mmCIF file of C-alpha atoms in Angstrom:
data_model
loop_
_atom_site.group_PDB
_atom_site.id
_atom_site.type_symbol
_atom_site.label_atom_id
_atom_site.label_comp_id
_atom_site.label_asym_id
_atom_site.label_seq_id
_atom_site.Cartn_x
_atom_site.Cartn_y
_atom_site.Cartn_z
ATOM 1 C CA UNK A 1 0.000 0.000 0.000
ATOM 2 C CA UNK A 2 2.705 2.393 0.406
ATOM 3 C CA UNK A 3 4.784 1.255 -2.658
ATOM 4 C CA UNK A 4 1.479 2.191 -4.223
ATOM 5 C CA UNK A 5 0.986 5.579 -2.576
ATOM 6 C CA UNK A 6 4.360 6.339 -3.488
ATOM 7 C CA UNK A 7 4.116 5.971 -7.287
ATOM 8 C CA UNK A 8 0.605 7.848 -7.158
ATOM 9 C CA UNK A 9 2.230 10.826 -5.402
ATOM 10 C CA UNK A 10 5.509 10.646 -8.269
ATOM 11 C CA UNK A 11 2.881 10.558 -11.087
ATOM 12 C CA UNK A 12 1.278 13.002 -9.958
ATOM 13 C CA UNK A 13 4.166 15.120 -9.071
ATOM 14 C CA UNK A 14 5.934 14.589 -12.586
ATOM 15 C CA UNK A 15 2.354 15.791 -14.292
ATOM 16 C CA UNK A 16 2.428 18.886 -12.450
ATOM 17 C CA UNK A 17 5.527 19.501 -13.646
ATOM 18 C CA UNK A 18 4.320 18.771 -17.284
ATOM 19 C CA UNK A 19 1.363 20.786 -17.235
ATOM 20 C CA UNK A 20 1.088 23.620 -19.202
ATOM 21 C CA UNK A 21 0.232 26.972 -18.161
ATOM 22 C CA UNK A 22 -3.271 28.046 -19.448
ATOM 23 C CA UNK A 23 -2.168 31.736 -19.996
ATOM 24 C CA UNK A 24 -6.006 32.572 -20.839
ATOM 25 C CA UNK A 25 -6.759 32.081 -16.993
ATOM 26 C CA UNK A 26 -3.601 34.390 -16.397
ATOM 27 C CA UNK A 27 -4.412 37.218 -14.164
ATOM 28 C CA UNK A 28 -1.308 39.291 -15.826
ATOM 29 C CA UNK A 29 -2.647 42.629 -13.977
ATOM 30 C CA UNK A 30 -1.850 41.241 -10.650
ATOM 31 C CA UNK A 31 0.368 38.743 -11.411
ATOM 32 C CA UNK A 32 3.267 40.155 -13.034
ATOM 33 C CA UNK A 33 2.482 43.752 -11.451
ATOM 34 C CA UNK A 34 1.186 45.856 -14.334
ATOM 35 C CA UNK A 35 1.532 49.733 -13.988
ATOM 36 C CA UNK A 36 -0.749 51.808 -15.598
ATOM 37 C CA UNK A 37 -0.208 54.991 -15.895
ATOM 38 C CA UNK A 38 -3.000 57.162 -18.097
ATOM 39 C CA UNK A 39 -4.177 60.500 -17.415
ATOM 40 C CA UNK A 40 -7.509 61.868 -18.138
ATOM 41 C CA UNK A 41 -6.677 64.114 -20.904
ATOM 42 C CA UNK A 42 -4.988 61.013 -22.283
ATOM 43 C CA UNK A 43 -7.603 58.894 -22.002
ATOM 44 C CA UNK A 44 -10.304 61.405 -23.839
ATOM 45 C CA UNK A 45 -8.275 61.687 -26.555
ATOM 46 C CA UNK A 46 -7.919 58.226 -27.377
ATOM 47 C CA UNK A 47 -11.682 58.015 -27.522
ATOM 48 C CA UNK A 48 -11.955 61.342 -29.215
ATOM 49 C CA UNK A 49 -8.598 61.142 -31.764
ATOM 50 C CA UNK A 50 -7.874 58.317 -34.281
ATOM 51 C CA UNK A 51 -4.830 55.941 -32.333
ATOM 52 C CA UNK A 52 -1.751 55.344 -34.713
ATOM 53 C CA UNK A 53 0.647 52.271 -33.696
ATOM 54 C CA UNK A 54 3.864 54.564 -34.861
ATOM 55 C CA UNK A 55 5.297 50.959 -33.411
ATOM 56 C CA UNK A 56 5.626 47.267 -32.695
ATOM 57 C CA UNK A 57 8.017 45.090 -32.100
ATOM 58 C CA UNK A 58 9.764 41.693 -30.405
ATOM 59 C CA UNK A 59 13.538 41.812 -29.580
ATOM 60 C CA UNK A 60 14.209 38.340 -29.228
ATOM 61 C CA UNK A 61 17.654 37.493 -27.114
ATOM 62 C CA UNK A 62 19.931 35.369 -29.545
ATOM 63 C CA UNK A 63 22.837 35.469 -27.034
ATOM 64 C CA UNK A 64 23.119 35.572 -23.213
ATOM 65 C CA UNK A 65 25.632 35.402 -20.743
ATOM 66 C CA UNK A 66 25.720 34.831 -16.488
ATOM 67 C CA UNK A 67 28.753 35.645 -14.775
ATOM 68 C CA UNK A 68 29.169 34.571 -11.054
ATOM 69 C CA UNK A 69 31.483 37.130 -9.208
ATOM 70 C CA UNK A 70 34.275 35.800 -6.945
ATOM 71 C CA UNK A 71 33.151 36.986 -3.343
ATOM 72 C CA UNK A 72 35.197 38.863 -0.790
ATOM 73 C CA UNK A 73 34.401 36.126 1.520
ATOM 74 C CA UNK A 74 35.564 33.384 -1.101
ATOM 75 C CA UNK A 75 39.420 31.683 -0.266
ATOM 76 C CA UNK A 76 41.925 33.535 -2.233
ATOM 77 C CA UNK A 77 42.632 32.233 -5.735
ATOM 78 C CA UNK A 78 38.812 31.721 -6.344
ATOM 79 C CA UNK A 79 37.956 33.066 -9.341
ATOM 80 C CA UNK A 80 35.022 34.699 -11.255
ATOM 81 C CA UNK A 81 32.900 31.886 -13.576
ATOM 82 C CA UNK A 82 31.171 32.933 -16.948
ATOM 83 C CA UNK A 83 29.102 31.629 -19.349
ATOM 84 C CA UNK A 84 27.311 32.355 -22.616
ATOM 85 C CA UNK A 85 24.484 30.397 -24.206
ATOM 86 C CA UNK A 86 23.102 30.941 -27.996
ATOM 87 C CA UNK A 87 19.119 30.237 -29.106
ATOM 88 C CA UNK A 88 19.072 27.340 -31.190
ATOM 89 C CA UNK A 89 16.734 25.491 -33.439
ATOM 90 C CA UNK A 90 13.987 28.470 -33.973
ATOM 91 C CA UNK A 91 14.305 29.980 -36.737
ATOM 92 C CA UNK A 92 13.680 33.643 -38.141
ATOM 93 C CA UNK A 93 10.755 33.254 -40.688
ATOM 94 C CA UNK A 94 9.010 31.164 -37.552
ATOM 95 C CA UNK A 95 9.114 34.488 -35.540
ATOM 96 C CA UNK A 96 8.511 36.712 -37.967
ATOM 97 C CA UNK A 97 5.300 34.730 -38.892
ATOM 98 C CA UNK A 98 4.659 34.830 -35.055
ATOM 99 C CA UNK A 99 4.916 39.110 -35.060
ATOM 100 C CA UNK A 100 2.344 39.198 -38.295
ATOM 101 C CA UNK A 101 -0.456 37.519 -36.278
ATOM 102 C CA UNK A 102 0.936 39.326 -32.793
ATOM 103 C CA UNK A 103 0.419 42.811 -34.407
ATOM 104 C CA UNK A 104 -3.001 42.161 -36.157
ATOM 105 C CA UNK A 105 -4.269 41.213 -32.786
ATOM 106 C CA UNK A 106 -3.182 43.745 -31.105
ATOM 107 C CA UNK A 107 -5.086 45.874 -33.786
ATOM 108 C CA UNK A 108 -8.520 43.955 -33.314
ATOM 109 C CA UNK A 109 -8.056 44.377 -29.130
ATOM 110 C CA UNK A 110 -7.403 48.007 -29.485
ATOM 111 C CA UNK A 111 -10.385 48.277 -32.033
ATOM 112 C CA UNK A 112 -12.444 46.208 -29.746
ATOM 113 C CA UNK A 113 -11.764 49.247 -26.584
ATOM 114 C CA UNK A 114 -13.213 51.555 -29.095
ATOM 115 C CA UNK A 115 -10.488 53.147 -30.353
ATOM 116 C CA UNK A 116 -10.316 54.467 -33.789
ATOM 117 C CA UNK A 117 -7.381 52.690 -35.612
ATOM 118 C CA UNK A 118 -5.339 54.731 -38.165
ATOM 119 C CA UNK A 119 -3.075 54.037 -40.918
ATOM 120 C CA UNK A 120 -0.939 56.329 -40.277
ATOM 121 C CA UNK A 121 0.111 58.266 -43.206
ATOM 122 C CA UNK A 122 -0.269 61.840 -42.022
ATOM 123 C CA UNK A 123 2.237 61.175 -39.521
ATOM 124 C CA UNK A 124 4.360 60.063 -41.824
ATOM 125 C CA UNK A 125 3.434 62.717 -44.115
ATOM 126 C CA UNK A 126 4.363 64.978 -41.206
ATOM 127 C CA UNK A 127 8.103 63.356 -40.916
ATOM 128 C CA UNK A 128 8.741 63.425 -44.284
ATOM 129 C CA UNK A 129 7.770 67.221 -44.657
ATOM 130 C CA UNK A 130 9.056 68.296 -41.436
ATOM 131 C CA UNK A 131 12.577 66.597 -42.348
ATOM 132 C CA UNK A 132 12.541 64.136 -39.579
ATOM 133 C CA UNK A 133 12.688 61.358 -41.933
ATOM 134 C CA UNK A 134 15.941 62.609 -42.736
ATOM 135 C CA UNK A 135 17.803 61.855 -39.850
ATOM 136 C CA UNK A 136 20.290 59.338 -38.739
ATOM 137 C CA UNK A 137 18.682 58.069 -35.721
ATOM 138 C CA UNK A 138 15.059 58.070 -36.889
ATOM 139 C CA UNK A 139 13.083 55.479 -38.761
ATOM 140 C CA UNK A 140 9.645 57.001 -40.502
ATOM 141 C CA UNK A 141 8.186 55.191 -43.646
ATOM 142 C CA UNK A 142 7.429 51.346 -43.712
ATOM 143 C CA UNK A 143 9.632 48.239 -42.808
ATOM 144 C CA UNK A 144 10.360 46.183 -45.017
ATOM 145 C CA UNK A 145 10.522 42.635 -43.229
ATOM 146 C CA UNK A 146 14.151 42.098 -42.375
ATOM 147 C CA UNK A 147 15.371 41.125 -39.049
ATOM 148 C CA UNK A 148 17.769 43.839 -37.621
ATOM 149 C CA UNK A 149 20.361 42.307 -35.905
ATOM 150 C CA UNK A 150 21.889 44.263 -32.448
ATOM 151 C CA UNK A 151 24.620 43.979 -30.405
ATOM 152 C CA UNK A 152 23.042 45.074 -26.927
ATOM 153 C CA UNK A 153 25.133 47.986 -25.071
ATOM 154 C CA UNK A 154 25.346 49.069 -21.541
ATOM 155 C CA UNK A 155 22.895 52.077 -22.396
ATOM 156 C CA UNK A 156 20.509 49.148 -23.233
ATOM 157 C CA UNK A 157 19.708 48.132 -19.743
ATOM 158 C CA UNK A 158 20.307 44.471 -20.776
ATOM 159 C CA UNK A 159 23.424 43.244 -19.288
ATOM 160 C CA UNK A 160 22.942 39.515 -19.630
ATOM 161 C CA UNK A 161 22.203 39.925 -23.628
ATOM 162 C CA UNK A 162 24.674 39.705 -26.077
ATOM 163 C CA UNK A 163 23.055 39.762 -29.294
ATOM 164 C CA UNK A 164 19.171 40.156 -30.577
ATOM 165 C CA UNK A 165 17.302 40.121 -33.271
ATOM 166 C CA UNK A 166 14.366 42.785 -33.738
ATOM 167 C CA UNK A 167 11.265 41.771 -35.758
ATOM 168 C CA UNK A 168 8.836 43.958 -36.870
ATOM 169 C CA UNK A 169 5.656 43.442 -39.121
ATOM 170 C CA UNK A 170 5.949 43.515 -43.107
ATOM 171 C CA UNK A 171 4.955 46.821 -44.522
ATOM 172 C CA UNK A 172 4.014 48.096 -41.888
ATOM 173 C CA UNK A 173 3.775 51.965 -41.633
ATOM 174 C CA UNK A 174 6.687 53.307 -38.338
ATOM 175 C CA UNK A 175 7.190 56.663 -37.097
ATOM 176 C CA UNK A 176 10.411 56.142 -34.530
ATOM 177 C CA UNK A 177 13.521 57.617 -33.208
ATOM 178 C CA UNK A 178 16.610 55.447 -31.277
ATOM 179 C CA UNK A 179 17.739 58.584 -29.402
ATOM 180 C CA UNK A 180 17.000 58.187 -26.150
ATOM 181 C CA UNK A 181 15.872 62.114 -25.624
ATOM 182 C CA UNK A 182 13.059 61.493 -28.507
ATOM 183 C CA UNK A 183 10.195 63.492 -26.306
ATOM 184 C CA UNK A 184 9.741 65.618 -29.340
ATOM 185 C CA UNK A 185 9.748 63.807 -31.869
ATOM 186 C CA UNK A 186 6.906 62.207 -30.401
ATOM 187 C CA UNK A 187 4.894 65.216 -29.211
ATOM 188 C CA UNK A 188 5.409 67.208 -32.259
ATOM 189 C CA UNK A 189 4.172 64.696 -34.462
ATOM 190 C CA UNK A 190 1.158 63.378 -31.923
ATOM 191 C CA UNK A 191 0.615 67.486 -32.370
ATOM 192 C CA UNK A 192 0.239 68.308 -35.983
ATOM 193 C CA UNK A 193 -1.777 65.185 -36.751
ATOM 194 C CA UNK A 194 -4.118 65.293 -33.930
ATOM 195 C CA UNK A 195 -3.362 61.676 -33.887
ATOM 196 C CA UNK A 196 -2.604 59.242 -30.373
ATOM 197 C CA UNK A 197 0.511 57.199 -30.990
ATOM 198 C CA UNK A 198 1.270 54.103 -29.613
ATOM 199 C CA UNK A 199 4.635 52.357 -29.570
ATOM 200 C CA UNK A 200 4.345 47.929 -28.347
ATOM 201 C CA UNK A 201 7.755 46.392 -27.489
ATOM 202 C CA UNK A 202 8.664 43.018 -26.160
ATOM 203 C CA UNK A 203 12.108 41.552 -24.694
ATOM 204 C CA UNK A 204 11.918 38.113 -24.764
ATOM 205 C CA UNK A 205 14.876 36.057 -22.944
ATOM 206 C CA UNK A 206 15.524 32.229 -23.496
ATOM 207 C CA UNK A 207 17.951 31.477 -20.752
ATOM 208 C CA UNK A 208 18.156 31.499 -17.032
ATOM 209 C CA UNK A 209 21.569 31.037 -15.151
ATOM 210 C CA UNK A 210 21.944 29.986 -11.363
ATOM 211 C CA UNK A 211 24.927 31.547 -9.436
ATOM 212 C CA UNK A 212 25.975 29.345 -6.398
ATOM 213 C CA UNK A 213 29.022 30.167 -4.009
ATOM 214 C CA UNK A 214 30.817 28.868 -1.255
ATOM 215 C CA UNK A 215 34.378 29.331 0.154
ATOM 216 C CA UNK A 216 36.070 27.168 -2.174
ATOM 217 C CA UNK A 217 34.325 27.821 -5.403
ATOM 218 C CA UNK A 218 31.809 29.317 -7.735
ATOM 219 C CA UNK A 219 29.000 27.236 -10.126
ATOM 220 C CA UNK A 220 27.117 28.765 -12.520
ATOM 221 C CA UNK A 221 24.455 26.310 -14.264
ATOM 222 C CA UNK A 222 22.966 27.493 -17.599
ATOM 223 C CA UNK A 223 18.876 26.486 -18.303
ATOM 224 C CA UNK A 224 16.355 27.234 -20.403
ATOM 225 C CA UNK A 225 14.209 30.048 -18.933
ATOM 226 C CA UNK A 226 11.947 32.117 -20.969
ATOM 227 C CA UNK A 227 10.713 35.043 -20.147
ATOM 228 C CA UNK A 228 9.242 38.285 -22.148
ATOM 229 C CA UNK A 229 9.166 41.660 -20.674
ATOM 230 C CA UNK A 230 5.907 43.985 -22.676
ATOM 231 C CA UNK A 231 6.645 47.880 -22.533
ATOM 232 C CA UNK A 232 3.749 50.438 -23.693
ATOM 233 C CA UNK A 233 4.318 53.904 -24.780
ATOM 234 C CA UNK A 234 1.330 56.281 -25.584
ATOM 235 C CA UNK A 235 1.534 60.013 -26.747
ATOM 236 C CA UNK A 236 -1.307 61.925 -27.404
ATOM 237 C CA UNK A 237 -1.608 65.236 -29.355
ATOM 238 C CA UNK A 238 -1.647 67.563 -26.167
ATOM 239 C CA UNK A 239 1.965 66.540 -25.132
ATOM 240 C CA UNK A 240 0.750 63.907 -22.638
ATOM 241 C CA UNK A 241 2.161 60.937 -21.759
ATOM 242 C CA UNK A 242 0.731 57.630 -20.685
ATOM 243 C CA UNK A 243 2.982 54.023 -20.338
ATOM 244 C CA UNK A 244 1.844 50.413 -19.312
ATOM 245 C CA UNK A 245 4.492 48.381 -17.961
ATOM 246 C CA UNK A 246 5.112 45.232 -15.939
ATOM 247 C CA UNK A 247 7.468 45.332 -13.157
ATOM 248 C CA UNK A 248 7.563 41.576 -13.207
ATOM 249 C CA UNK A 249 8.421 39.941 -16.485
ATOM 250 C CA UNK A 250 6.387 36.958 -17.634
ATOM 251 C CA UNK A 251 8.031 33.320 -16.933
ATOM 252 C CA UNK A 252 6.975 30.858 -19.959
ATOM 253 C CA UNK A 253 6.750 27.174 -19.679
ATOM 254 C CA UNK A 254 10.112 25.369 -20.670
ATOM 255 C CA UNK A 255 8.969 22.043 -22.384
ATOM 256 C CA UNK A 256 10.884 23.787 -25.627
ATOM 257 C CA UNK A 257 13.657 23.062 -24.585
ATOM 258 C CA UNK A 258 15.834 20.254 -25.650
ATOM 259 C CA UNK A 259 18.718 21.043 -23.199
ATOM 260 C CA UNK A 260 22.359 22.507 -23.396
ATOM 261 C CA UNK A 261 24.095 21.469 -26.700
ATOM 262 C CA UNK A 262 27.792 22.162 -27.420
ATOM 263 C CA UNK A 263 28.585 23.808 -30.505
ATOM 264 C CA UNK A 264 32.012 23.019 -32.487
ATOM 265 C CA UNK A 265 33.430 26.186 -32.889
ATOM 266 C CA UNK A 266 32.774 29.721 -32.147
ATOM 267 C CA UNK A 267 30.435 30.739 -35.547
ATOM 268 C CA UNK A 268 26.862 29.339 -34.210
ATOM 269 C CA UNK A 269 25.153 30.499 -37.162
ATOM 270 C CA UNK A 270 24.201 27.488 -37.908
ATOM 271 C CA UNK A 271 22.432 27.115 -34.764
ATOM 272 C CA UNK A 272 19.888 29.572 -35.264
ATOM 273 C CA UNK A 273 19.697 33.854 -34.246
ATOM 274 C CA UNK A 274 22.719 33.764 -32.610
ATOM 275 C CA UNK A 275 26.303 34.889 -34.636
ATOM 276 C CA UNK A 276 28.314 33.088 -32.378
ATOM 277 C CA UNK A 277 28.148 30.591 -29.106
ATOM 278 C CA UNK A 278 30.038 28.104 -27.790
ATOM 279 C CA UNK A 279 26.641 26.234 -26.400
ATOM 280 C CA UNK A 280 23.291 26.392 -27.018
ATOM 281 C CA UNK A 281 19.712 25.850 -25.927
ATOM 282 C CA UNK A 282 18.061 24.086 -28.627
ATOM 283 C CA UNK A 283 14.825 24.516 -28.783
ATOM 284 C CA UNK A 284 11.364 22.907 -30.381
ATOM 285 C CA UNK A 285 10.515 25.486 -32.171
ATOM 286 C CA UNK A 286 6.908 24.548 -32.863
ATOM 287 C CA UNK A 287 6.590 24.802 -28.800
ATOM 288 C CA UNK A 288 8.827 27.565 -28.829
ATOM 289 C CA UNK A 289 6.693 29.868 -31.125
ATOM 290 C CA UNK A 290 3.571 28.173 -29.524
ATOM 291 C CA UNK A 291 4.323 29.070 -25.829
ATOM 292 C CA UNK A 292 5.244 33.036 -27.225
ATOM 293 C CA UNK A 293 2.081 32.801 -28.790
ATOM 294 C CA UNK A 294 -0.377 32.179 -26.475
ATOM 295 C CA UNK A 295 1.742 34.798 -23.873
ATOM 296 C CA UNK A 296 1.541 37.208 -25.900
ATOM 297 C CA UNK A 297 -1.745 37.233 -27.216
ATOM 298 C CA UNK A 298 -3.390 37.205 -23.877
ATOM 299 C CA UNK A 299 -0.657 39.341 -22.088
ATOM 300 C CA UNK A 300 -2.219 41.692 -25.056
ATOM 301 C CA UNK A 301 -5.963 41.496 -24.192
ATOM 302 C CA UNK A 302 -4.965 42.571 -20.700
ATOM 303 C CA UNK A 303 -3.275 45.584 -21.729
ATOM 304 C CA UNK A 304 -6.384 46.360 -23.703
ATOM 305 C CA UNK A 305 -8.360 45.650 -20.617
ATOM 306 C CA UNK A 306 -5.854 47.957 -18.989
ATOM 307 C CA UNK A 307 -6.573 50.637 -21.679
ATOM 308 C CA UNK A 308 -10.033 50.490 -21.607
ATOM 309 C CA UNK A 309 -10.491 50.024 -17.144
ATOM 310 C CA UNK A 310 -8.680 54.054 -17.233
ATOM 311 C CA UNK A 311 -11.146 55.558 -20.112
#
């Protein structure tokens, strides 16, 4: 009888650790600590004022690195340990397919709020009369569908990526600046159009690594751990500002994963997003894209929810 009991409580200990999450259920609002922040004003004008999405976008890790610091406590000669992990095994078109559906969603939900959709050509109009278009750091027409590859910074706030890759929808009209004092540009165009504007970004991480110390040593264990971080930016046309963002990011299921996979040299290309990586995650991808999917599509009908709850 207790042989039995046993291998009743291990199946049912090794389902629970199978089962999916049913993000649907999800209560992302409370559970990952969503901040909205939307004034009045700015909520009259998006029911008054056509809403343009000036942009959308996933930034999806391709390289990531832990580092576990050597301690003051630690036994002299103990050194620092570091490691860097590639994505593997999903591949480009996959996501990009992923963003298409993502971003005509997102559409439908904000349509759904009541908001007035628009296509956004007199804001682009405005850039490209206005000279804004012109610039260096400033991206105003329509994207064309190619993956920009970027080698994260220290001004990016991103310390354990490497390398991403930025997808964006096909043909689809983007009024944007990279400088990081780009009130203006904003405002000024939110201004002259009379139109709301509405920026959607997503960091998406694939790895997780586990520091441990003692006296004698450091470990640092590399797993699969996705995650996706949503940002929201809204300007409207009297120069105010409204943001949704999550102060916790959102932890995905990792049944994509097929473990840790040594690669033989340093050019990982083959392995997937990543330009280099001397090991990789390798992932399912059809449970991959699958698991980003369903996150993201109902991490986007509470942001609507969001929207809407503060108009």
């Amino acid at each position: 009888m207790k042989k039995l009991t046993l291998l009743l409580m291990l199946a049912l200990a090794t389902i629970g650790l199978n089962a999916q999450t049913d993000w649907s259920k999800v209560d992302f609002a409370k559970q990952y600590k969503m901040k909205t922040k939307i004034s009045g004003g700015t909520a009259k004008t998006l029911l008054s004022e056509p809403t343009f999405i000036n942009d959308y976008y996933i930034s999806q890790a391709s390289l990531m690195k832990g580092k576990s610091q050597a301690g003051m406590m630690q036994k002299q000669g103990v050194g620092s340990v570091f490691a860097e992990a590639a994505l593997a095994g999903v591949s480009a078109e996959a996501l990009q397919k992923l963003i298409e559906e993502l971003h005509a969603q997102f559409i439908q939900e904000l349509k759904g709020i009541g908001l007035t959709i628009s296509d956004g050509q007199s804001v682009l109009d405005y850039g490209n009369e206005s000279g804004k278009a012109d610039r260096k750091n400033t991206w105003v027409g329509r994207t064309d569908g190619k993956v920009i590859f970027d080698k994260t910074s220290v001004l990016d706030n991103a310390p354990d990526i490497k390398e991403q890759n930025i997808f964006r929808p096909n043909d689809m009209p983007i009024y944007m600046t990279t400088s990081i004092v780009g009130g203006n540009f904003y405002f000024n165009a939110a201004k002259k159009t009379n139109v709301n504007l509405i920026s959607v970004s997503y960091m998406i991480r694939f790895a997780s690594f586990d520091s441990k110390k003692n006296v004698n040593k450091n470990s640092l264990t590399t797993t699969a751990g996705l995650s996706i971080l949503p940002n929201v930016l809204i300007t409207n046309p009297k120069g105010q500002w409204g943001s949704i963002t999550f102060e916790k990011s959102i932890e995905g299921n990792n049944d994509w994963s097929k473990g840790l996979v040594e690669t033989d040299s340093r050019d990982g290309s083959f392995w997937g997003l990543s330009s280099k990586g001397e090991y990789s995650i390798h992932a399912d991808e059809a449970k991959y894209i699958e698991e980003l999917r369903q996150i993201v599509l109902n991490a986007q009908k509470a942001i609507a929810a969001q929207i809407k709850a503060n108009m």
